Coordinates of C-alpha atoms in Angstrom, one line a residue:
Chain A
M1 CA -12.7 13.8 34.3
S2 CA -15.0 16.6 35.5
D3 CA -17.4 16.0 38.4
F4 CA -20.3 16.2 36.0
A5 CA -20.5 14.1 32.9
I6 CA -22.9 12.4 30.6
K7 CA -22.1 8.9 29.2
V8 CA -24.4 7.0 26.9
A9 CA -23.8 3.4 26.0
P10 CA -25.6 1.3 23.4
P11 CA -28.4 -1.0 24.5
G12 CA -27.1 -3.9 26.6
Y13 CA -23.9 -2.2 27.8
D14 CA -23.2 -1.2 31.4
I15 CA -22.3 2.4 31.4
G16 CA -19.9 1.8 34.3
T17 CA -17.8 -0.8 32.4
A18 CA -18.2 0.0 28.7
A19 CA -14.9 0.8 27.0
D20 CA -14.4 4.3 25.7
Y21 CA -14.9 3.2 22.1
Q22 CA -18.1 1.3 23.0
L23 CA -19.8 4.5 24.1
T24 CA -22.3 6.2 21.9
F25 CA -21.1 9.5 23.2
T26 CA -19.9 11.2 26.4
S27 CA -19.4 14.7 27.5
E28 CA -15.7 14.0 28.0
W29 CA -14.9 14.2 24.2
P30 CA -16.6 15.4 21.1
T31 CA -18.3 13.4 18.4
L32 CA -17.3 14.3 14.9
K33 CA -20.0 16.8 14.2
I34 CA -21.0 17.9 10.7
L35 CA -21.4 21.6 10.4
H36 CA -22.3 21.8 6.8
T37 CA -22.5 19.4 3.8
A38 CA -23.4 19.9 0.2
T39 CA -22.6 18.5 -3.2
F40 CA -20.2 20.1 -5.6
S41 CA -19.1 19.6 -9.2
I42 CA -16.1 20.6 -11.2
T43 CA -16.7 21.0 -14.9
A44 CA -14.5 19.5 -17.6
G45 CA -11.8 22.0 -18.6
Q46 CA -11.9 24.0 -15.4
V47 CA -8.4 25.5 -15.2
T48 CA -8.9 28.3 -12.7
T49 CA -9.6 28.4 -9.0
Q50 CA -13.2 27.8 -8.2
V51 CA -14.7 28.6 -4.8
I52 CA -16.9 25.7 -3.8
Y53 CA -18.2 27.0 -0.5
T54 CA -17.6 30.1 1.6
H55 CA -17.9 28.7 5.1
G56 CA -18.0 31.9 7.2
L57 CA -16.2 30.3 10.2
S58 CA -13.5 32.1 12.2
Y59 CA -11.2 29.1 11.7
T60 CA -10.0 26.6 9.1
P61 CA -12.2 23.5 9.6
L62 CA -11.5 19.8 8.9
V63 CA -13.2 18.8 5.7
M64 CA -13.8 15.4 4.1
V65 CA -14.9 14.7 0.5
I66 CA -16.7 11.7 -1.0
A67 CA -16.3 11.9 -4.8
D68 CA -17.0 10.2 -8.0
H69 CA -14.1 8.5 -9.8
S70 CA -13.6 7.1 -13.3
Y71 CA -12.7 3.7 -11.9
A72 CA -16.4 3.1 -11.2
A73 CA -18.4 6.1 -12.4
G74 CA -21.4 6.9 -10.3
S75 CA -20.0 5.5 -7.1
A76 CA -18.9 7.1 -3.9
F77 CA -15.1 7.0 -3.2
P78 CA -14.0 8.0 0.3
S79 CA -11.7 11.0 0.8
S80 CA -10.3 13.0 -2.0
G81 CA -7.3 10.9 -2.3
Q82 CA -8.7 8.9 -5.1
G83 CA -8.3 10.7 -8.3
I84 CA -9.0 14.3 -7.5
M85 CA -6.5 14.9 -4.8
V86 CA -3.1 14.6 -6.4
D87 CA -3.7 17.1 -9.2
P88 CA -5.9 19.1 -9.2
F89 CA -6.4 20.0 -5.6
L90 CA -9.2 20.8 -3.2
Y91 CA -8.1 23.3 -0.6
I92 CA -9.7 24.8 2.5
N93 CA -8.6 27.8 4.4
G94 CA -10.1 30.3 6.9
T95 CA -12.6 31.5 4.3
A96 CA -13.6 28.9 1.8
L97 CA -13.3 25.4 0.3
K98 CA -12.0 25.7 -3.2
Y99 CA -10.8 23.9 -6.2
Y100 CA -7.4 24.7 -7.4
A101 CA -6.3 23.4 -10.8
D102 CA -2.6 23.9 -10.5
G103 CA -2.2 23.7 -14.3
F104 CA -4.1 20.5 -14.6
T105 CA -7.1 20.4 -16.9
P106 CA -9.7 17.8 -16.0
T107 CA -10.8 16.1 -19.1
S108 CA -14.1 15.2 -17.7
A109 CA -16.4 16.6 -15.0
F110 CA -16.3 15.2 -11.5
S111 CA -18.5 15.7 -8.6
G112 CA -19.0 14.7 -5.0
R113 CA -20.1 15.8 -1.6
Y114 CA -18.1 17.6 1.1
F115 CA -18.5 17.5 4.8
I116 CA -17.2 20.4 7.0
F117 CA -16.7 19.4 10.6
A118 CA -16.7 21.3 13.9
Q119 CA -13.0 20.8 14.3
S120 CA -10.5 23.5 13.7
V121 CA -7.1 22.6 12.3
S122 CA -5.6 24.9 15.0
D123 CA -7.3 23.2 18.0
T124 CA -5.6 20.5 20.0
V125 CA -7.6 17.7 21.5
A126 CA -5.7 15.8 24.2
A127 CA -5.9 12.1 24.2
T128 CA -8.1 10.5 26.9
N129 CA -8.1 6.9 27.8
F130 CA -10.5 6.1 30.7
L131 CA -11.6 2.5 30.1
T132 CA -9.9 0.5 27.4
T133 CA -11.1 -3.0 28.2
A134 CA -14.2 -4.0 26.2
A135 CA -17.3 -4.8 28.2
T136 CA -19.5 -7.7 27.2
A137 CA -23.1 -6.8 26.4
V138 CA -25.8 -8.3 28.4
S139 CA -29.4 -9.0 27.2
A140 CA -30.6 -5.6 26.1
N141 CA -33.9 -4.0 26.8
N142 CA -34.2 -2.4 23.5
N143 CA -37.1 -0.3 24.7
F144 CA -34.6 2.1 26.1
K145 CA -32.6 4.2 23.7
V146 CA -31.2 7.7 23.4
V147 CA -32.2 9.2 20.1
V148 CA -31.8 12.8 18.9
A149 CA -33.6 13.6 15.7
K150 CA -32.5 16.3 13.3
A151 CA -34.5 19.5 13.3
G152 CA -37.9 18.9 11.7
K153 CA -37.5 15.1 11.7
D154 CA -39.8 12.7 13.5
I155 CA -38.2 11.0 16.5
D156 CA -40.1 7.8 15.4
S157 CA -38.6 7.9 11.9
T158 CA -37.2 4.6 10.6
D159 CA -34.7 6.4 8.3
P160 CA -31.4 6.6 10.2
R161 CA -30.4 9.6 8.2
D162 CA -33.0 11.6 10.2
F163 CA -31.0 11.4 13.4
T164 CA -28.1 13.4 14.9
I165 CA -27.2 10.6 17.3
H166 CA -28.7 7.2 18.0
T167 CA -27.7 4.5 20.4
D168 CA -28.3 1.8 17.8
Y169 CA -25.6 3.4 15.6
K170 CA -21.9 3.9 16.1
S171 CA -20.6 7.4 15.5
P172 CA -17.0 8.5 15.4
N173 CA -15.7 10.0 18.6
V174 CA -12.6 12.2 18.7
H175 CA -9.7 10.7 20.6
M176 CA -7.1 13.4 19.8
A177 CA -6.2 16.1 17.3
G178 CA -3.4 18.5 16.7
Q179 CA -0.6 19.4 14.3
A180 CA 2.7 17.8 13.7
T181 CA 5.8 19.1 11.9
I182 CA 7.8 16.6 9.9
P183 CA 11.4 16.4 11.3
D184 CA 14.5 16.1 9.2
D185 CA 15.7 12.5 9.8
G186 CA 18.4 13.0 7.2
G187 CA 18.2 13.7 3.5
G188 CA 15.5 16.3 3.9
T189 CA 12.7 13.9 4.9
G190 CA 11.5 12.4 8.1
T191 CA 8.7 10.8 10.1
A192 CA 6.5 12.5 12.6
T193 CA 4.9 10.1 15.1
I194 CA 1.8 10.8 17.2
T195 CA 1.3 8.4 20.0
H196 CA -2.4 7.6 20.5
S197 CA -2.1 4.6 22.9
L198 CA -5.4 3.2 21.8
G199 CA -4.3 -0.4 21.5
Y200 CA -5.8 -0.6 18.0
S201 CA -5.4 1.1 14.6
P202 CA -8.1 3.7 14.5
I203 CA -10.0 5.9 12.0
Y204 CA -7.9 8.9 11.3
L205 CA -7.8 11.8 8.9
T206 CA -5.0 14.2 8.0
M207 CA -4.7 17.4 6.1
L208 CA -1.4 18.9 4.8
K209 CA -0.8 22.6 5.3
N210 CA 0.5 24.1 2.1
T211 CA 3.8 25.7 2.7
G212 CA 4.4 26.4 -1.0
S213 CA 4.2 29.8 -2.7
Y214 CA 0.7 29.3 -4.1
E215 CA -2.3 29.1 -1.8
A216 CA 0.1 29.3 1.1
G217 CA -1.4 28.4 4.5
D218 CA -4.3 26.5 2.9
Y219 CA -4.9 22.9 3.8
W220 CA -5.2 20.0 1.4
L221 CA -8.1 17.7 1.9
P222 CA -7.6 14.4 3.6
F223 CA -5.6 12.5 1.1
S224 CA -4.3 9.1 0.1
S225 CA -1.5 7.4 2.0
S226 CA 1.2 7.9 -0.6
T227 CA 0.5 11.2 -2.3
N228 CA 3.6 12.7 -3.8
G229 CA 5.8 10.3 -1.8
A230 CA 4.2 11.0 1.6
V231 CA 3.1 8.1 3.6
V232 CA 0.5 8.3 6.4
S233 CA -0.2 5.1 8.4
S234 CA -1.3 4.0 11.8
N235 CA -0.7 1.0 14.1
N236 CA -1.9 0.0 17.5
S237 CA 0.0 2.7 19.3
Q238 CA 0.8 5.6 17.0
L239 CA 0.1 7.5 13.8
S240 CA 3.2 8.0 11.5
I241 CA 3.6 10.6 8.8
F242 CA 6.6 10.4 6.5
D243 CA 7.1 13.4 4.2
V244 CA 9.4 16.3 3.4
A245 CA 11.0 17.8 6.5
G246 CA 9.2 21.0 7.6
N247 CA 5.8 20.0 6.2
I248 CA 3.0 20.5 8.7
Y249 CA 0.1 18.1 9.1
Y250 CA -3.2 18.4 10.9
Y251 CA -4.4 15.0 12.3
L252 CA -7.6 13.8 13.8
I253 CA -7.7 10.4 15.4
M254 CA -11.0 8.7 16.4
K255 CA -11.8 6.1 19.0
D256 CA -12.7 3.1 16.9
P257 CA -11.1 -0.3 16.4
F258 CA -13.6 -1.2 13.6
S259 CA -14.3 -4.5 15.3
A260 CA -17.6 -5.4 16.8
L261 CA -18.4 -3.7 20.1
Chain B
M1 CA -33.8 25.5 13.0
S2 CA -36.1 24.3 15.7
D3 CA -36.6 26.0 19.0
Y4 CA -35.7 22.9 20.9
K5 CA -32.2 21.5 20.8
V6 CA -30.1 18.9 22.6
V7 CA -26.7 20.2 23.4
V8 CA -24.0 18.5 25.6
T9 CA -20.9 20.7 26.1
L10 CA -17.5 19.5 26.9
P11 CA -16.2 20.0 30.4
G12 CA -15.7 23.7 31.3
Y13 CA -17.9 25.2 28.6
D14 CA -21.1 27.2 29.1
I15 CA -24.0 25.6 27.3
K16 CA -25.4 29.0 26.4
T17 CA -22.3 30.3 24.7
A18 CA -20.4 27.2 23.5
D19 CA -19.2 27.0 20.0
P20 CA -20.0 23.7 18.2
R21 CA -16.4 22.7 18.6
Q22 CA -16.9 22.9 22.4
C23 CA -19.8 20.5 22.4
A24 CA -19.8 16.7 22.8
I25 CA -23.0 16.5 20.7
H26 CA -25.4 19.1 19.3
S27 CA -28.7 18.3 17.7
D28 CA -28.0 20.9 14.9
Y29 CA -24.8 19.1 13.9
P30 CA -25.2 15.4 13.2
A31 CA -22.6 12.7 13.3
F32 CA -21.9 9.9 10.8
K33 CA -23.7 6.7 11.9
A34 CA -23.1 3.1 11.3
P35 CA -25.6 0.4 12.5
L36 CA -24.3 -1.7 15.4
T37 CA -26.3 -4.8 14.5
T38 CA -26.6 -5.7 10.9
S39 CA -25.6 -8.6 8.8
P40 CA -23.3 -8.1 7.0
R41 CA -21.7 -5.7 9.4
F42 CA -21.2 -2.1 8.3
F43 CA -17.9 -1.7 10.1
N44 CA -15.4 -4.5 10.2
I45 CA -11.9 -5.9 9.7
A46 CA -11.3 -8.1 6.6
S47 CA -8.5 -9.6 4.7
Y48 CA -7.7 -10.9 1.2
A49 CA -4.9 -12.9 -0.3
F50 CA -4.1 -13.8 -3.9
G51 CA -3.7 -17.5 -4.1
S52 CA -2.8 -17.2 -7.7
N53 CA -1.5 -14.5 -9.9
P54 CA -4.4 -12.1 -10.6
P55 CA -5.2 -11.5 -14.2
I56 CA -5.3 -8.1 -15.8
G57 CA -8.6 -6.5 -14.9
N58 CA -10.5 -5.8 -11.7
T59 CA -11.0 -8.2 -8.7
H60 CA -13.5 -7.6 -5.9
M61 CA -11.5 -8.3 -2.7
V62 CA -14.3 -7.3 -0.4
T63 CA -18.0 -7.1 -1.2
I64 CA -20.5 -5.9 1.4
A65 CA -24.2 -5.6 0.5
H66 CA -25.5 -2.6 2.3
N67 CA -28.6 -2.2 0.1
L68 CA -29.3 1.3 1.2
G69 CA -30.5 2.4 -2.2
Y70 CA -28.2 5.5 -2.2
L71 CA -24.5 6.1 -2.2
P72 CA -23.3 6.0 1.4
V73 CA -20.4 7.8 3.1
N74 CA -17.6 5.2 3.6
I75 CA -14.0 5.1 4.6
A76 CA -11.5 2.4 4.5
Y77 CA -7.8 1.6 5.4
Y78 CA -5.5 -1.1 4.2
S79 CA -2.2 -2.8 5.2
T80 CA -0.3 -5.0 2.9
V81 CA 0.8 -8.2 4.6
N82 CA 3.7 -9.2 2.4
T83 CA 5.5 -8.3 -0.8
V84 CA 5.4 -5.0 -2.6
G85 CA 6.5 -2.9 0.4
G86 CA 4.3 -4.6 2.9
S87 CA 3.5 -3.0 6.2
S88 CA 1.4 -3.9 9.2
N89 CA 0.4 -0.3 9.5
F90 CA -3.0 0.9 8.1
S91 CA -3.2 3.6 5.5
I92 CA -6.2 5.2 3.9
F93 CA -7.2 4.1 0.4
P94 CA -6.3 4.1 -2.5
W95 CA -3.4 1.7 -2.4
S96 CA -0.8 1.7 -5.2
W97 CA 2.6 0.2 -5.5
S98 CA 4.8 3.2 -6.0
D99 CA 7.2 1.2 -8.3
A100 CA 4.4 -0.1 -10.4
P101 CA 1.4 2.2 -11.1
Y102 CA -0.2 -0.8 -12.8
F103 CA -1.3 -2.2 -9.5
T104 CA -3.9 -0.2 -7.6
A105 CA -6.7 -0.9 -5.0
Y106 CA -9.8 1.2 -4.4
A107 CA -12.5 1.3 -1.8
Y108 CA -15.9 2.7 -2.8
A109 CA -19.7 2.2 -2.6
T110 CA -22.4 1.9 -5.1
T111 CA -26.1 2.2 -4.2
T112 CA -26.2 -1.5 -3.2
N113 CA -22.7 -2.6 -2.3
F114 CA -19.4 -1.5 -0.7
Y115 CA -16.4 -2.8 -2.5
I116 CA -12.6 -3.0 -2.1
D117 CA -11.2 -3.8 -5.5
F118 CA -7.8 -4.6 -6.9
Q119 CA -7.1 -3.3 -10.3
R120 CA -4.3 -4.7 -12.5
L121 CA -3.6 -2.7 -15.6
S122 CA -1.5 -3.8 -18.6
D123 CA 1.8 -2.2 -19.2
G124 CA 1.5 -3.2 -22.9
G125 CA 3.5 -6.4 -22.7
G126 CA 6.1 -5.0 -20.4
P127 CA 7.5 -6.7 -17.3
F128 CA 4.6 -5.9 -15.1
D129 CA 2.2 -7.9 -17.3
S130 CA 4.0 -11.0 -16.2
Y131 CA 4.9 -10.0 -12.7
D132 CA 3.6 -12.7 -10.3
L133 CA 1.5 -11.3 -7.5
T134 CA 0.7 -14.6 -6.0
G135 CA 0.8 -14.2 -2.2
L136 CA 0.0 -10.5 -2.2
A137 CA -2.2 -10.1 0.8
F138 CA -4.1 -7.2 2.4
N139 CA -5.8 -6.5 5.7
F140 CA -8.7 -4.0 5.6
K141 CA -10.6 -1.9 8.0
Y142 CA -13.7 -0.2 6.7
Y143 CA -16.8 1.8 7.7
I144 CA -20.0 2.2 5.8
F145 CA -22.2 4.9 7.3
V146 CA -25.9 5.3 6.7
D147 CA -25.3 9.0 5.9
Q148 CA -25.8 9.8 2.2
A149 CA -22.9 10.9 0.0
T150 CA -24.5 11.7 -3.3

C-alpha cells in the first residue's frame, strides 16, 4: 500500500476495519468505470459484419452487453451469452465493437445496450487482499456521505442514475485481471485456474480471444458458462476455465461476495 | 464535460496525466451502482429446489421486485447443487444441460422485476418429456444495478 491513499466506506462502517469488499472505493484499486455506453440494434437478416461502435481507444477494452432475448421479449438479459453470443457473435478489438454474422442469419431483429469499460484486455491487475474480515456496521450518521454526481447532474438528485459514485450504493471494484492460456491436460483440452483467494465466489467477466482465421485477435464478448463446450466457473478461491488447449482468455474478477455488507 | 471533476488515481499515477484505467474513480466515468439498503435486496444469494418434477413450461425460481420503471443492468451466476452435472462452482447465466437442450435457465429483468427462470421445453414426446427433474437444485448469486440498460 502506498503512503497516501483514499478509502471511503458506506455510512456506519469504520474505515479502519471495513473489509475490502465493504468499501465504496479506495485508491488502492479501480472501480469498474464505464467509458462509453449506448444502445445498438441488429436488423433481421443481417448477414455481414456491422460496426456497432468505433471506440477510438489505444487498446482493446472490456465490454459487456445487456440484450433483448426471445425468451422474454422486451426484457434485459445480462451478458451476451444468452442468445446472441453463440452465433452470431459480437466482437471487440483495438478499433471497434462489431457484429459478425459468421454465416448465421438472425430471423428477427435484436437489440441491447453495450458498456465499454476502462479496462484493457492487455493490462494486468494484481490481486490485493488487505482486510478480508467483515466489519459490523454501527449506528450510521446518514448525514455524512460521499457523493459524486455525473457532469451536469444535481448533487441533490434523488435519481441514483445521476451519480458516478455514491456511498449508499455498492459498485464493483476490481480485484484482479489478466489473461490465461488454456493448458493441454490431455486430449487437446484443459483447465486454466486463476487463484483469487477472496474467500467467496465473486463477480467475474471473461472474454475469449479469437485465435481462428476470421477476425483473428478480436475478443468475444463476455459469454455464457458453456458456450461451445467451454466452461467458466468460480469458487471461493479460484476461477476455472475449461476449453480447448491454447485458447486465451481475458478475465476480470471483482471484489464482491453478493451477500449483505 | 464540466470544468470540475473528481479524480482519484491509483498509486504512482499523476492525476494530471492519468488515463482512466489508471484511476480508482473518475467523475466522467461512472460505475454500476446497487443500493445497499433496500427490501428486497438488489444483490443477494438465493437458492431453489424442485420438490416435484417441473412441468413443461416456465418456472420463476427467483422473483425480485425492483420497481425501477426501466430495464436495469443485471448480472447473475448459478451453481447446480445436484444431478445433471452439478457443481458447487458458480457460472454466469444462462444455464443449460449440455445433454438435454430442453432444460434451460435464464436471468433477466423487466421494468418491474428481476427473474431467474427455469424453462422446460418439450422434445415432442421423447425421453426428456418424462425425465424426472425432482431434486434438481440451484444456488444463485445476482446483482441488480440501478443503471439503465434499455
